[in-house]
Amino acid sequence: MKRIFSGAQPTGGFHLGNYLGALRNWVELQREYESFFCVVNLHALTNPQDPKELAAKTREVARLYLAAGIDPEVSTIFIQSDVPEHAELAWILNCIARVAELERMTQYKDKAAKQREGVGAGILNYPVLMAADILLYKTDLVPVGHDQKQHLELTRDLAERFNRDYGETFRIPEAFIPKVGARIMSLSNPQKKMAKSDENPQSSIALLDDAETIRRKLKRAVTDSGTEIRFDETRPALTNLLTIYRLLTQRTPQEIEEHFAGKGYAQLKGELADVVVEFLRPFQERVHGISDEELERILESGRERASGIARATMEEVKNRLGLHGAHSRN
Ligand code: ATP
Ligand code: LTN
């Protein structure tokens, strides 16, 4: 069976973009692949975190995975820092990565530009840790949103370089980026993606937002000029709302355009709010229905399953590099 690996950071509020761009596809693909879904808390450390909050968010993200439909009986859900091999392999890959290629990453450039006190080394090395996550599990497919495409290309480059220099070790992974939903845009600026790190809470719908908040945010969402409700690339704000509607109702663009013929933005926003609220209600109930004990049991069994594979890969990597431990000499 081929393997999937993906992850999300336990930072900020998980939003509809994270769900529609990534999580939704994890759920769909989990039965066709052996799947690993990780809460990447070491990645979160690239920005300052409050320790208590980080611990709570880490559990919350694992709950969101479960509520979205990741089945712990078929998929492995675990926390990145529970498997030390992620950091270990990241160090090794850092030694074959080049500073110039890391500096070319657009996410790095964006984040570096915002940092007034000097950009942290962790932000530069962030995609190397991501490569380690993926390569440790000999992953075939990585379902992510569009913003991760360049990081996946770097992952492939690092794997190829290692294989060339030290012998065939890593599988070369492919990105799985959905045709629709890979880039859900901000509700307040359709030129920017919906992002957890956006300082304006108005710009995204969090999966844990209550009904009233959702209605208010959608009512205030920016729109373009023109009145006709249709999918139109020259009207990105409208098309973004319609795309969310499309993915949550699973109706075709044609059906949607017919449905809204002769209606205005207010009607669309109202109906979209109903759809989002109806979608999130059972989701939120499931999030709160998972007991702490059950969650810990799932994460512990995830840790065990992930560790077994991670350890085996690291053994191979260390052998390739001449890093034999005392126990394996002789
Ligand atoms: P931010 O939202 O602040 O940019 P992030 O992208 O680092 O945070 P993660 O939680 O690490 O957020 O991302 C989880 C997944 O969600 C990734 O696969 C990412 O590509 C996807 N994703 C994030 N934002 C969007 C979006 N606006 N549309 C579609 N997919 C998205
Ligand atoms: N960088 C990703 C999160 C991430 C990831 C991964 C995704 C870390 N490691 C491995 C897929 C596979 C992001 O979305 N910000």
CSV table of C-alpha atoms and ligand atoms in Angstrom, one decimal:
chain,number,residue,atom,x,y,z
A,1,MET,CA,0.0,0.0,0.0
A,2,LYS,CA,1.3,3.4,-0.9
A,3,ARG,CA,1.8,6.0,1.9
A,4,ILE,CA,0.5,9.4,2.7
A,5,PHE,CA,2.0,11.9,5.1
A,6,SER,CA,0.7,15.3,6.0
A,7,GLY,CA,0.6,17.7,8.9
A,8,ALA,CA,-0.6,21.1,10.2
A,9,GLN,CA,0.9,23.4,12.7
A,10,PRO,CA,-0.8,23.8,16.1
A,11,THR,CA,-0.9,27.6,15.8
A,12,GLY,CA,-3.9,30.0,15.6
A,13,GLY,CA,-7.3,29.0,14.6
A,14,PHE,CA,-7.7,26.2,12.1
A,15,HIS,CA,-9.8,27.7,9.3
A,16,LEU,CA,-11.9,26.7,6.4
A,17,GLY,CA,-8.9,27.1,4.1
A,18,ASN,CA,-7.0,24.4,6.1
A,19,TYR,CA,-10.0,22.2,5.9
A,20,LEU,CA,-10.9,22.6,2.2
A,21,GLY,CA,-7.3,22.7,1.0
A,22,ALA,CA,-5.9,19.9,3.1
A,23,LEU,CA,-7.9,18.1,5.8
A,24,ARG,CA,-10.8,17.2,3.5
A,25,ASN,CA,-8.5,15.4,1.2
A,26,TRP,CA,-6.7,13.5,4.0
A,27,VAL,CA,-10.1,12.1,4.9
A,28,GLU,CA,-10.9,11.1,1.4
A,29,LEU,CA,-7.6,9.5,0.7
A,30,GLN,CA,-7.0,7.7,4.0
A,31,ARG,CA,-8.6,4.4,2.9
A,32,GLU,CA,-6.6,4.1,-0.3
A,33,TYR,CA,-3.2,4.8,1.4
A,34,GLU,CA,-1.4,3.9,4.6
A,35,SER,CA,-1.8,7.4,6.2
A,36,PHE,CA,0.2,9.4,8.7
A,37,PHE,CA,-1.2,12.7,10.0
A,38,CYS,CA,1.1,14.7,12.2
A,39,VAL,CA,0.6,17.7,14.5
A,40,VAL,CA,3.8,19.5,13.7
A,41,ASN,CA,4.5,21.3,17.0
A,42,LEU,CA,8.3,21.6,16.3
A,43,HIS,CA,7.4,23.7,13.2
A,44,ALA,CA,5.3,25.9,15.5
A,45,LEU,CA,8.4,26.8,17.5
A,46,THR,CA,9.7,28.8,14.6
A,47,ASN,CA,7.5,31.6,16.0
A,48,PRO,CA,7.4,32.5,19.7
A,49,GLN,CA,4.8,30.3,21.5
A,50,ASP,CA,3.3,30.3,25.0
A,51,PRO,CA,4.1,26.8,26.3
A,52,LYS,CA,0.7,26.2,27.9
A,53,GLU,CA,-1.1,27.4,24.8
A,54,LEU,CA,1.1,25.3,22.5
A,55,ALA,CA,0.3,22.2,24.5
A,56,ALA,CA,-3.4,22.9,24.4
A,57,LYS,CA,-3.4,23.8,20.7
A,58,THR,CA,-1.5,20.6,19.9
A,59,ARG,CA,-4.3,18.5,21.4
A,60,GLU,CA,-6.9,20.7,19.8
A,61,VAL,CA,-5.5,20.1,16.3
A,62,ALA,CA,-5.5,16.3,16.9
A,63,ARG,CA,-9.2,16.6,17.9
A,64,LEU,CA,-9.9,18.6,14.7
A,65,TYR,CA,-8.3,15.8,12.6
A,66,LEU,CA,-10.6,13.2,14.3
A,67,ALA,CA,-13.7,15.4,14.0
A,68,ALA,CA,-13.0,15.9,10.3
A,69,GLY,CA,-13.2,12.2,9.9
A,70,ILE,CA,-9.7,10.9,10.2
A,71,ASP,CA,-10.2,7.4,11.5
A,72,PRO,CA,-7.6,6.3,14.0
A,73,GLU,CA,-8.3,2.7,13.2
A,74,VAL,CA,-7.0,3.1,9.7
A,75,SER,CA,-4.7,6.2,9.9
A,76,THR,CA,-1.9,7.1,12.3
A,77,ILE,CA,-2.3,10.4,14.1
A,78,PHE,CA,0.6,11.6,16.2
A,79,ILE,CA,2.5,14.5,17.5
A,80,GLN,CA,5.8,15.4,15.8
A,81,SER,CA,7.9,16.0,19.0
A,82,ASP,CA,6.8,12.5,20.2
A,83,VAL,CA,9.1,11.0,17.5
A,84,PRO,CA,12.6,12.4,18.0
A,85,GLU,CA,13.7,11.1,14.6
A,86,HIS,CA,12.0,14.1,12.9
A,87,ALA,CA,14.5,16.5,14.5
A,88,GLU,CA,17.4,14.0,14.0
A,89,LEU,CA,16.8,13.6,10.3
A,90,ALA,CA,16.2,17.4,9.9
A,91,TRP,CA,19.8,18.0,11.1
A,92,ILE,CA,21.2,15.6,8.6
A,93,LEU,CA,19.2,17.1,5.8
A,94,ASN,CA,20.3,20.6,6.9
A,95,CYS,CA,23.8,19.4,6.2
A,96,ILE,CA,23.0,18.7,2.5
A,97,ALA,CA,20.6,21.6,2.0
A,98,ARG,CA,22.1,24.9,0.7
A,99,VAL,CA,21.4,28.3,2.3
A,100,ALA,CA,20.7,29.8,-1.1
A,101,GLU,CA,17.9,27.3,-1.9
A,102,LEU,CA,16.3,27.9,1.4
A,103,GLU,CA,16.5,31.6,0.9
A,104,ARG,CA,14.6,31.2,-2.3
A,105,MET,CA,11.5,29.8,-0.6
A,106,THR,CA,8.7,32.4,-1.0
A,107,GLN,CA,7.2,31.6,2.5
A,108,TYR,CA,10.7,32.3,4.0
A,109,LYS,CA,11.0,35.5,2.1
A,110,ASP,CA,7.5,36.7,3.2
A,111,LYS,CA,8.1,35.8,6.8
A,112,ALA,CA,11.6,37.3,6.8
A,113,ALA,CA,10.3,40.5,5.4
A,114,LYS,CA,7.9,40.9,8.4
A,115,GLN,CA,10.5,40.2,11.1
A,116,ARG,CA,12.0,43.4,12.5
A,117,GLU,CA,14.4,41.9,15.0
A,118,GLY,CA,16.1,39.6,12.6
A,119,VAL,CA,14.7,36.5,11.1
A,120,GLY,CA,15.0,33.3,13.2
A,121,ALA,CA,17.2,30.5,11.9
A,122,GLY,CA,14.2,28.1,12.4
A,123,ILE,CA,12.2,30.0,9.8
A,124,LEU,CA,15.0,29.5,7.2
A,125,ASN,CA,15.2,25.8,8.2
A,126,TYR,CA,11.5,25.2,8.4
A,127,PRO,CA,11.1,23.4,5.1
A,128,VAL,CA,14.1,21.1,5.9
A,129,LEU,CA,12.2,19.8,9.0
A,130,MET,CA,9.1,19.4,6.7
A,131,ALA,CA,11.3,17.4,4.3
A,132,ALA,CA,12.4,15.2,7.2
A,133,ASP,CA,8.8,14.6,8.2
A,134,ILE,CA,7.9,13.4,4.8
A,135,LEU,CA,11.0,11.4,4.0
A,136,LEU,CA,11.2,9.5,7.3
A,137,TYR,CA,8.0,7.6,6.3
A,138,LYS,CA,9.1,6.9,2.7
A,139,THR,CA,6.0,8.8,1.7
A,140,ASP,CA,4.5,8.6,-1.8
A,141,LEU,CA,1.9,11.3,-1.6
A,142,VAL,CA,1.6,14.6,0.4
A,143,PRO,CA,-1.8,16.2,0.3
A,144,VAL,CA,-1.4,19.9,1.0
A,145,GLY,CA,-2.7,23.3,-0.1
A,146,HIS,CA,-1.1,25.3,-2.9
A,147,ASP,CA,1.2,27.3,-0.6
A,148,GLN,CA,3.2,24.1,0.2
A,149,LYS,CA,4.0,23.3,-3.4
A,150,GLN,CA,7.5,24.9,-3.3
A,151,HIS,CA,8.3,23.1,-0.1
A,152,LEU,CA,7.5,19.8,-1.7
A,153,GLU,CA,9.8,20.5,-4.6
A,154,LEU,CA,12.6,21.2,-2.1
A,155,THR,CA,11.8,17.9,-0.3
A,156,ARG,CA,12.2,16.1,-3.6
A,157,ASP,CA,15.5,17.8,-4.4
A,158,LEU,CA,16.9,16.9,-1.0
A,159,ALA,CA,15.8,13.3,-1.3
A,160,GLU,CA,17.3,13.0,-4.8
A,161,ARG,CA,20.6,14.6,-3.6
A,162,PHE,CA,20.8,12.3,-0.6
A,163,ASN,CA,20.1,9.2,-2.8
A,164,ARG,CA,22.7,10.3,-5.3
A,165,ASP,CA,25.4,11.0,-2.8
A,166,TYR,CA,24.8,8.2,-0.3
A,167,GLY,CA,22.8,5.5,-2.2
A,168,GLU,CA,19.1,4.9,-2.8
A,169,THR,CA,17.4,5.5,0.6
A,170,PHE,CA,14.4,7.8,0.2
A,171,ARG,CA,11.3,7.6,-1.9
A,172,ILE,CA,10.7,10.7,-4.0
A,173,PRO,CA,7.3,12.1,-2.8
A,174,GLU,CA,4.6,13.7,-5.0
A,175,ALA,CA,2.4,16.6,-3.9
A,176,PHE,CA,-1.4,16.2,-4.0
A,177,ILE,CA,-2.9,19.6,-4.5
A,178,PRO,CA,-6.6,19.7,-5.1
A,179,LYS,CA,-7.9,21.3,-8.3
A,180,VAL,CA,-10.5,23.3,-6.4
A,181,GLY,CA,-9.9,24.6,-2.9
A,182,ALA,CA,-6.1,24.6,-2.8
A,183,ARG,CA,-6.1,28.3,-2.2
A,184,ILE,CA,-9.0,29.7,-0.3
A,185,MET,CA,-8.7,33.4,-0.1
A,186,SER,CA,-9.0,35.9,2.8
A,187,LEU,CA,-12.5,37.3,3.3
A,188,SER,CA,-11.1,40.8,3.7
A,189,ASN,CA,-8.5,40.7,0.9
A,190,PRO,CA,-9.0,38.3,-2.1
A,191,GLN,CA,-5.4,38.8,-3.2
A,192,LYS,CA,-4.1,37.0,0.0
A,193,LYS,CA,-4.8,33.5,1.1
A,194,MET,CA,-6.9,32.8,4.2
A,195,ALA,CA,-4.2,32.4,6.8
A,196,LYS,CA,-4.1,31.6,10.5
A,197,SER,CA,-1.3,34.1,10.9
A,198,ASP,CA,-3.4,37.0,9.5
A,199,GLU,CA,-3.7,39.6,12.3
A,200,ASN,CA,-7.3,40.4,11.1
A,201,PRO,CA,-9.7,37.8,12.6
A,202,GLN,CA,-12.3,39.0,10.1
A,203,SER,CA,-10.3,37.5,7.2
A,204,SER,CA,-11.0,33.8,8.0
A,205,ILE,CA,-13.6,31.5,9.3
A,206,ALA,CA,-12.3,29.3,12.0
A,207,LEU,CA,-13.6,25.8,12.3
A,208,LEU,CA,-14.6,26.5,15.9
A,209,ASP,CA,-16.3,29.9,15.2
A,210,ASP,CA,-19.9,30.1,16.5
A,211,ALA,CA,-22.9,30.6,14.2
A,212,GLU,CA,-23.2,34.3,14.9
A,213,THR,CA,-19.5,35.0,14.3
A,214,ILE,CA,-19.7,33.1,11.0
A,215,ARG,CA,-22.8,35.1,9.8
A,216,ARG,CA,-21.1,38.4,10.8
A,217,LYS,CA,-17.8,37.6,9.0
A,218,LEU,CA,-19.6,36.5,5.8
A,219,LYS,CA,-21.8,39.6,5.9
A,220,ARG,CA,-18.7,41.8,6.1
A,221,ALA,CA,-16.7,39.8,3.5
A,222,VAL,CA,-15.5,42.1,0.7
A,223,THR,CA,-17.0,41.7,-2.7
A,224,ASP,CA,-16.2,42.9,-6.2
A,225,SER,CA,-18.0,45.3,-8.5
A,226,GLY,CA,-20.7,43.8,-10.7
A,227,THR,CA,-24.0,42.2,-9.5
A,228,GLU,CA,-24.3,38.9,-11.3
A,229,ILE,CA,-23.5,35.9,-9.2
A,230,ARG,CA,-21.2,33.7,-11.2
A,231,PHE,CA,-17.7,32.1,-11.2
A,232,ASP,CA,-15.5,34.7,-12.7
A,233,GLU,CA,-11.8,34.9,-12.3
A,234,THR,CA,-11.9,38.7,-12.7
A,235,ARG,CA,-14.0,38.8,-9.6
A,236,PRO,CA,-11.8,37.0,-7.1
A,237,ALA,CA,-13.8,37.9,-3.9
A,238,LEU,CA,-17.0,36.6,-5.3
A,239,THR,CA,-15.4,33.5,-6.8
A,240,ASN,CA,-13.8,32.7,-3.5
A,241,LEU,CA,-17.3,32.7,-1.7
A,242,LEU,CA,-18.7,30.6,-4.5
A,243,THR,CA,-15.8,28.1,-4.3
A,244,ILE,CA,-16.5,27.6,-0.6
A,245,TYR,CA,-20.2,27.2,-1.3
A,246,ARG,CA,-19.3,24.7,-4.1
A,247,LEU,CA,-17.1,22.5,-2.0
A,248,LEU,CA,-19.4,22.4,1.0
A,249,THR,CA,-22.6,21.7,-1.0
A,250,GLN,CA,-20.8,19.6,-3.7
A,251,ARG,CA,-23.0,21.2,-6.4
A,252,THR,CA,-21.6,22.0,-9.8
A,253,PRO,CA,-20.7,25.6,-10.8
A,254,GLN,CA,-23.6,25.5,-13.3
A,255,GLU,CA,-26.1,24.4,-10.7
A,256,ILE,CA,-24.9,27.1,-8.4
A,257,GLU,CA,-25.1,29.9,-11.0
A,258,GLU,CA,-28.6,28.8,-11.9
A,259,HIS,CA,-29.6,28.8,-8.3
A,260,PHE,CA,-28.3,32.3,-7.7
A,261,ALA,CA,-29.6,33.8,-11.1
A,262,GLY,CA,-31.3,37.1,-10.4
A,263,LYS,CA,-30.2,37.1,-6.8
A,264,GLY,CA,-27.7,39.4,-5.2
A,265,TYR,CA,-24.6,39.3,-2.9
A,266,ALA,CA,-26.7,39.6,0.3
A,267,GLN,CA,-28.6,36.4,-0.7
A,268,LEU,CA,-25.4,34.6,-1.5
A,269,LYS,CA,-23.8,35.6,1.8
A,270,GLY,CA,-26.9,34.6,3.8
A,271,GLU,CA,-27.1,31.2,2.1
A,272,LEU,CA,-23.4,30.6,2.3
A,273,ALA,CA,-23.6,31.3,6.1
A,274,ASP,CA,-26.4,28.7,6.4
A,275,VAL,CA,-24.3,26.2,4.6
A,276,VAL,CA,-21.1,26.9,6.6
A,277,VAL,CA,-23.0,26.8,10.0
A,278,GLU,CA,-24.8,23.6,9.1
A,279,PHE,CA,-21.5,22.0,8.1
A,280,LEU,CA,-19.6,23.1,11.2
A,281,ARG,CA,-22.3,22.3,13.8
A,282,PRO,CA,-21.8,18.5,13.8
A,283,PHE,CA,-18.1,19.0,13.3
A,284,GLN,CA,-17.9,21.1,16.5
A,285,GLU,CA,-20.0,18.6,18.3
A,286,ARG,CA,-17.6,15.8,17.4
A,287,VAL,CA,-14.6,18.0,18.5
A,288,HIS,CA,-16.1,18.3,22.0
A,289,GLY,CA,-17.3,14.7,22.1
A,290,ILE,CA,-13.8,13.2,22.2
A,291,SER,CA,-12.7,12.5,25.7
A,292,ASP,CA,-9.2,13.4,26.9
A,293,GLU,CA,-8.5,9.8,27.7
A,294,GLU,CA,-9.5,8.6,24.2
A,295,LEU,CA,-7.3,11.3,22.7
A,296,GLU,CA,-4.3,10.3,24.7
A,297,ARG,CA,-4.8,6.7,23.8
A,298,ILE,CA,-5.0,7.5,20.1
A,299,LEU,CA,-1.9,9.7,20.2
A,300,GLU,CA,0.1,7.1,22.2
A,301,SER,CA,-0.8,4.4,19.7
A,302,GLY,CA,0.0,6.8,16.8
A,303,ARG,CA,3.4,7.5,18.4
A,304,GLU,CA,4.2,3.8,18.6
A,305,ARG,CA,3.3,3.2,15.0
A,306,ALA,CA,5.1,6.2,13.7
A,307,SER,CA,8.2,5.5,15.8
A,308,GLY,CA,8.6,2.0,14.4
A,309,ILE,CA,8.9,3.3,10.9
A,310,ALA,CA,10.9,6.4,11.8
A,311,ARG,CA,13.5,4.3,13.7
A,312,ALA,CA,13.9,1.9,10.8
A,313,THR,CA,14.5,4.7,8.3
A,314,MET,CA,17.0,6.4,10.7
A,315,GLU,CA,18.9,3.2,11.0
A,316,GLU,CA,19.3,3.0,7.3
A,317,VAL,CA,20.2,6.7,7.0
A,318,LYS,CA,22.9,6.4,9.7
A,319,ASN,CA,24.3,3.3,8.1
A,320,ARG,CA,24.5,5.2,4.8
A,321,LEU,CA,26.4,8.1,6.5
A,322,GLY,CA,28.7,6.0,8.6
A,323,LEU,CA,27.0,7.0,11.9
A,324,HIS,CA,27.0,3.6,13.6
A,325,GLY,CA,26.1,3.6,17.2
A,326,ALA,CA,28.2,1.6,19.8
A,327,HIS,CA,25.6,-1.2,19.7
A,328,SER,CA,25.9,-1.8,15.9
A,329,ARG,CA,29.7,-1.8,15.6
A,330,ASN,CA,31.3,-5.3,15.4
B,1,ATP,P1,-1.3,30.1,7.8
B,1,ATP,O1,-2.7,29.8,7.6
B,1,ATP,O2,-1.0,31.1,8.8
B,1,ATP,O3,-0.6,30.3,6.5
B,1,ATP,P2,-0.2,27.5,7.6
B,1,ATP,O4,-0.4,27.5,6.2
B,1,ATP,O5,1.2,27.4,8.1
B,1,ATP,O6,-0.7,28.7,8.4
B,1,ATP,P3,-0.9,24.9,8.5
B,1,ATP,O7,-1.9,24.6,9.6
B,1,ATP,O8,0.4,24.5,8.8
B,1,ATP,O9,-1.1,26.5,8.2
B,1,ATP,O10,-1.5,24.4,7.2
B,1,ATP,C1,-2.2,23.2,7.1
B,1,ATP,C2,-2.6,22.9,5.7
B,1,ATP,O11,-3.6,23.9,5.2
B,1,ATP,C3,-1.5,23.0,4.6
B,1,ATP,O12,-1.6,21.8,3.8
B,1,ATP,C4,-1.7,24.2,3.9
B,1,ATP,O13,-1.3,24.2,2.5
B,1,ATP,C5,-3.2,24.3,3.9
B,1,ATP,N1,-3.7,25.7,3.8
B,1,ATP,C6,-3.4,26.7,4.5
B,1,ATP,N2,-4.1,27.8,4.1
B,1,ATP,C7,-4.8,27.5,3.1
B,1,ATP,C8,-5.8,28.2,2.2
B,1,ATP,N3,-6.0,29.5,2.4
B,1,ATP,N4,-6.4,27.5,1.3
B,1,ATP,C9,-6.2,26.2,1.1
B,1,ATP,N5,-5.3,25.4,1.9
B,1,ATP,C10,-4.6,26.1,2.8
B,2,LTN,N1,4.5,23.4,6.3
B,2,LTN,C1,3.2,22.8,6.4
B,2,LTN,C2,3.0,21.9,7.6
B,2,LTN,C3,3.8,20.7,7.5
B,2,LTN,C4,3.7,19.6,6.6
B,2,LTN,C5,4.7,18.7,6.9
B,2,LTN,C6,2.7,19.4,5.6
B,2,LTN,C7,4.9,20.4,8.2
B,2,LTN,N2,5.4,19.2,7.9
B,2,LTN,C8,4.8,17.5,6.1
B,2,LTN,C9,2.9,18.1,4.9
B,2,LTN,C10,3.9,17.2,5.1
B,2,LTN,C11,2.2,23.9,6.4
B,2,LTN,O1,1.2,23.7,5.9
B,2,LTN,N3,2.5,25.1,6.9
